[in-house]
XYZ file of C-alpha atoms in Angstrom:
142
model
C -20.368 10.173 10.693
C -23.411 7.509 10.770
C -22.410 3.947 10.463
C -22.277 2.861 6.277
C -20.636 -0.397 6.682
C -23.015 -2.660 6.348
C -25.291 -0.517 3.154
C -23.845 -0.637 -0.904
C -22.805 1.798 -2.359
C -24.235 2.827 -5.555
C -20.563 4.347 -7.393
C -17.334 2.602 -7.106
C -14.073 4.870 -8.233
C -11.194 3.476 -8.319
C -7.574 4.675 -8.519
C -4.197 3.391 -8.103
C -2.021 5.344 -5.822
C 1.903 4.962 -6.568
C 2.077 4.613 -2.276
C -1.106 3.440 -2.126
C -0.673 2.466 1.888
C 0.562 5.856 2.581
C -2.334 7.433 0.254
C -4.626 5.075 2.264
C -3.599 6.705 5.150
C -3.748 10.526 3.610
C -7.059 10.000 2.287
C -8.046 8.897 5.892
C -6.565 12.085 7.754
C -7.523 14.316 5.523
C -10.843 14.187 3.483
C -12.412 11.291 6.141
C -12.386 8.224 4.358
C -11.497 4.769 6.618
C -10.537 2.163 5.397
C -13.220 -0.717 5.123
C -11.072 -3.352 3.612
C -7.325 -3.679 3.291
C -5.122 -6.055 1.144
C -1.713 -6.219 1.328
C 1.194 -6.837 -1.740
C 4.019 -9.708 -1.047
C 6.000 -5.743 -2.749
C 4.495 -3.940 0.829
C 2.151 -2.495 -1.059
C -1.739 -2.710 -1.331
C -3.528 -5.359 -4.021
C -6.692 -4.793 -2.972
C -8.356 -1.957 -0.076
C -11.789 -0.355 0.197
C -13.184 3.174 2.458
C -15.917 4.493 2.621
C -17.573 8.370 3.943
C -20.727 8.460 3.873
C -22.502 6.572 0.945
C -19.733 6.877 -0.922
C -17.407 4.471 -1.592
C -13.758 3.942 -3.668
C -10.678 1.519 -4.014
C -7.378 2.196 -3.649
C -4.620 -0.521 -4.381
C -0.698 0.398 -5.801
C 0.146 1.501 -8.802
C 2.210 -1.248 -10.151
C 1.640 -0.069 -13.372
C 3.470 3.865 -13.883
C 0.417 4.783 -15.117
C 0.215 9.002 -16.184
C -1.484 10.896 -13.698
C -3.573 14.283 -15.793
C -2.153 17.488 -16.632
C -3.600 20.630 -14.838
C -5.319 22.916 -17.577
C -5.810 25.567 -16.469
C -6.956 25.561 -12.911
C -8.290 21.612 -13.430
C -7.440 18.179 -14.659
C -10.869 18.214 -16.349
C -12.564 15.148 -14.886
C -12.454 13.695 -10.558
C -14.441 12.840 -8.707
C -17.391 14.272 -6.401
C -18.771 13.679 -2.700
C -22.384 15.394 -1.314
C -21.519 16.775 1.970
C -24.318 18.286 4.144
C -23.472 20.800 4.750
C -21.106 23.889 4.057
C -19.221 23.849 7.017
C -18.273 20.368 6.100
C -16.793 21.520 2.902
C -14.993 24.681 4.886
C -13.975 21.576 7.094
C -12.747 18.794 5.174
C -10.773 21.942 2.558
C -8.958 23.669 5.651
C -7.897 19.503 6.852
C -6.655 18.430 3.643
C -4.207 21.592 2.825
C -3.234 21.205 6.602
C -2.692 17.602 5.260
C -0.162 18.250 2.080
C -3.147 18.900 -0.933
C -3.915 21.469 -2.835
C -6.413 24.207 -3.945
C -8.217 24.077 -7.214
C -10.912 25.783 -6.343
C -11.238 27.342 -2.307
C -15.033 27.245 -1.288
C -17.327 29.011 -2.658
C -21.421 28.964 -3.797
C -22.725 28.581 -7.660
C -24.691 29.466 -8.996
C -26.727 26.537 -9.213
C -27.107 26.643 -5.036
C -24.227 24.095 -4.884
C -20.989 24.880 -2.026
C -18.501 23.496 -3.180
C -13.970 23.034 -3.070
C -11.566 21.157 -5.714
C -8.594 19.763 -4.656
C -5.666 17.690 -5.496
C -4.591 14.902 -3.588
C -0.562 14.457 -3.127
C -0.849 12.584 -6.199
C -2.336 14.532 -7.667
C -6.080 13.198 -9.037
C -8.384 15.571 -8.228
C -11.428 15.585 -5.575
C -14.558 17.875 -5.360
C -16.283 18.672 -1.719
C -19.591 20.020 -2.002
C -23.632 20.122 -1.088
C -25.235 19.735 -4.215
C -27.166 15.976 -3.938
C -28.227 15.477 -7.963
C -31.260 15.912 -8.570
C -31.883 18.446 -5.953
C -30.897 22.097 -7.338
C -31.224 24.482 -5.183
C -30.886 27.862 -6.811
C -29.899 29.819 -3.761
């Protein structure tokens, strides 16, 4: 994977996890993120952390507000995070690795009508992640 630690990301999503320290390790293992910054709080949680995967950057912190998790409606929660990866092989790899790490499959890897090879996964705390080959603005129709 290319080192992107010195390149700014254009979009930063943030996630409050009930067990943020465990979530960091899981996101590294299951999705291939790299933790680039981590500040612990006084209770053994995470006050602020930053993770990168390619050009994507996310922030993770401990859920001290007991936030609700979105409920599944049919097969999806209706919103989530999409990460573009380079190839169909990378989609297959992250899907298999995530399931091995305990993720739940929403959609197995498959092609769409608009040329996106993608999968959708729920992580251990119910956040929805999609990994695919589509890069917005580059619809291939293949």
